[in-house]
CSV table of C-alpha atoms in Angstrom, one decimal:
chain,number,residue,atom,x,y,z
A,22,UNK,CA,134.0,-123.0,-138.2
A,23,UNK,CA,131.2,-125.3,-138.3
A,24,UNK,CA,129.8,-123.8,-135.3
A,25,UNK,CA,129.3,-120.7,-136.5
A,26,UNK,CA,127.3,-122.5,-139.5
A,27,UNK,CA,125.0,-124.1,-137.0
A,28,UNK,CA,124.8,-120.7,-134.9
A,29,UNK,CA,123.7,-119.3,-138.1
A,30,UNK,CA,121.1,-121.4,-139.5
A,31,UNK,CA,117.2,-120.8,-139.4
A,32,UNK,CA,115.3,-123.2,-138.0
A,33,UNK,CA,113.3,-125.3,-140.2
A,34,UNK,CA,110.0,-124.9,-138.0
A,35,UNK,CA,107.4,-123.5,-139.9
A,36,UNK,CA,105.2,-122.8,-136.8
A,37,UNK,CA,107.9,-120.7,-135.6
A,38,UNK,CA,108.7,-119.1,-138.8
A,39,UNK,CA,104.4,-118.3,-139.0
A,40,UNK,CA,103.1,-114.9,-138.2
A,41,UNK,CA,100.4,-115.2,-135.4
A,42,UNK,CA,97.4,-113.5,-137.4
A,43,UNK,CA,98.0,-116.8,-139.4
A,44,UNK,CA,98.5,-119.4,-137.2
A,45,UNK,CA,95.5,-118.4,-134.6
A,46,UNK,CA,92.8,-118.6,-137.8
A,47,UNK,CA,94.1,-121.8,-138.8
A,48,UNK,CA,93.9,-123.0,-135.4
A,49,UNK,CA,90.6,-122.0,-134.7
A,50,UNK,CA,89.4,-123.7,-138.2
A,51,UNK,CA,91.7,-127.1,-137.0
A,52,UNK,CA,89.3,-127.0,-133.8
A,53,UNK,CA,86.4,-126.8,-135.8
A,54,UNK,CA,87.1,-129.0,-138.6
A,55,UNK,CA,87.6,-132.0,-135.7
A,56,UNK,CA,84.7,-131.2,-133.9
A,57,UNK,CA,82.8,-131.6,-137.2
A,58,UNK,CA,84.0,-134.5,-137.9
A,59,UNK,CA,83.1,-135.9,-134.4
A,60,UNK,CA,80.1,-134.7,-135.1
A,61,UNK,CA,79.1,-136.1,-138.3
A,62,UNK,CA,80.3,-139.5,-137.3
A,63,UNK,CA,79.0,-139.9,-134.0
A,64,UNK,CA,77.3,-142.6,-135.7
A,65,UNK,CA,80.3,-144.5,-135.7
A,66,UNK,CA,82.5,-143.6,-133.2
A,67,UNK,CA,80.3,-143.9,-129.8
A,68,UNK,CA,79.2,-147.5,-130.5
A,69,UNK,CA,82.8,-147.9,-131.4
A,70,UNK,CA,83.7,-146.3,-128.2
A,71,UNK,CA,81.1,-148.0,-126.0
A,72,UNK,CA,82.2,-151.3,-127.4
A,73,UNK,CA,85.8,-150.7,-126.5
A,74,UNK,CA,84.9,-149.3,-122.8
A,75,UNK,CA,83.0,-152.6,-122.7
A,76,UNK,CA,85.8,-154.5,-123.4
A,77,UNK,CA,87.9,-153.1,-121.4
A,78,UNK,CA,85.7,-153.5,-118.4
A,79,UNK,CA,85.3,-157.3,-119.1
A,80,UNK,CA,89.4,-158.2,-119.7
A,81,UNK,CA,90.5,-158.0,-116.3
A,82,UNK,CA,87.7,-161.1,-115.1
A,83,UNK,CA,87.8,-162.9,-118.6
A,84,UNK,CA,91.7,-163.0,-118.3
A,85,UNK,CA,91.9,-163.5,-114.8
A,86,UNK,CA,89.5,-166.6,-114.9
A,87,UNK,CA,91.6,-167.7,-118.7
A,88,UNK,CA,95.1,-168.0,-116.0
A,89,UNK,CA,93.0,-170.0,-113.3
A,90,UNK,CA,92.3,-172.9,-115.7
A,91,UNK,CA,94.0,-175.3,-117.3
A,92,UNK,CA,95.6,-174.9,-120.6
A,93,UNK,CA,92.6,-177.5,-121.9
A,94,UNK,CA,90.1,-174.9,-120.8
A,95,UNK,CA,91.2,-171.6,-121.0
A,96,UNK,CA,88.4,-170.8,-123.3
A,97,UNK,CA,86.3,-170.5,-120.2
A,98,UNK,CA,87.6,-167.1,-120.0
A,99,UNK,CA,86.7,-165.9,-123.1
A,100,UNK,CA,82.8,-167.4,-122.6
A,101,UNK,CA,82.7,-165.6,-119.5
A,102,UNK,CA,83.7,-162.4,-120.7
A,103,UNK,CA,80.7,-163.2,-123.2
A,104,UNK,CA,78.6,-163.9,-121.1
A,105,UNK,CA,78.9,-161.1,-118.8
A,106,UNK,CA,78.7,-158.6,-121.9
A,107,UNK,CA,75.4,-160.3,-122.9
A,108,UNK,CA,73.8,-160.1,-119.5
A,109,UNK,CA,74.9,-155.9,-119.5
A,110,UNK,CA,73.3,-155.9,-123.1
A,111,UNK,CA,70.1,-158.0,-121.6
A,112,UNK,CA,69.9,-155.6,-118.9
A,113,UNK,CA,70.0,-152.8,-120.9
A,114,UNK,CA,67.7,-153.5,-123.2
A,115,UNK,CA,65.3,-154.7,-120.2
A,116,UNK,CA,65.4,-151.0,-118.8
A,117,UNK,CA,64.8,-149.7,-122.1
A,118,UNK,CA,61.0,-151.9,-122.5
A,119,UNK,CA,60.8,-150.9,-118.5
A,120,UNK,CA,61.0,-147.2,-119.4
A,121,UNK,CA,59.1,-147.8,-122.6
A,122,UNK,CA,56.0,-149.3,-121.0
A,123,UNK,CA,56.5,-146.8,-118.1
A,124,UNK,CA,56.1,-143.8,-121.1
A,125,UNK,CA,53.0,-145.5,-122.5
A,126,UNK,CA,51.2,-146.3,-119.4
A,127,UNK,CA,51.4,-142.8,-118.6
A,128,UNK,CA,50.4,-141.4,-122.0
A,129,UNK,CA,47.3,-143.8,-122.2
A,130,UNK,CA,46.1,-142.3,-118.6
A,131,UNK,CA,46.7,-138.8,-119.9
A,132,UNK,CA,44.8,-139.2,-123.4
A,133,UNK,CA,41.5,-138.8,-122.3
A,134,UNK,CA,42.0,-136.0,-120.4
A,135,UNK,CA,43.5,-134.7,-124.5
């Protein structure tokens, strides 16, 4: 007897239960709603993002030298992992002023002919 009231209960689902006209439009707003969102805080979320990529680069050699020293010095790890973040960000910011002074060299030998 109390199989034929599990055979004859509705399932709770309201996905299931939706008619498709329904469900498609609210998907379709879900998808645009979240790429929105990305959009308005890109701000945010890529510096966010690249931050966390860097990180995740850097813990493999950080933690691998942190287990090669002693207890005493496993800080040594961490300072690497700094200091190979800070040369990537040095770098960076050196290709930036390369391109930079690249852009204006060839905008002052194109002004006179302006």
């Amino acid at each position: 007897m109390a199989d034929d009231a599990l055979s004859e209960r509705v399932p709770d689902a309201p996905a299931q239960q939706m008619p498709s006209r329904i469900r498609i439009p609210l998907i379709v707003i879900a998808f645009a709603a979240a790429f929105w969102l990305l959009r308005e805080t890109a701000s945010v979320i890529m510096p966010a993002a690249c931050a966390l990529l860097l990180a995740l680069a850097v813990w493999p050699l950080s933690d691998a030298i942190r287990e090669s020293m002693p207890a005493r010095l496993r800080w040594v790890g961490a300072l690497a992992g700094l200091l190979v973040v800070l040369t990537i960000l040095v770098a960076f910011l050196f290709g930036i002023g390369f391109v930079g002074a690249q852009i204006f060299d060839l905008l002052s030998s194109l002004a006179p002919r302006l």
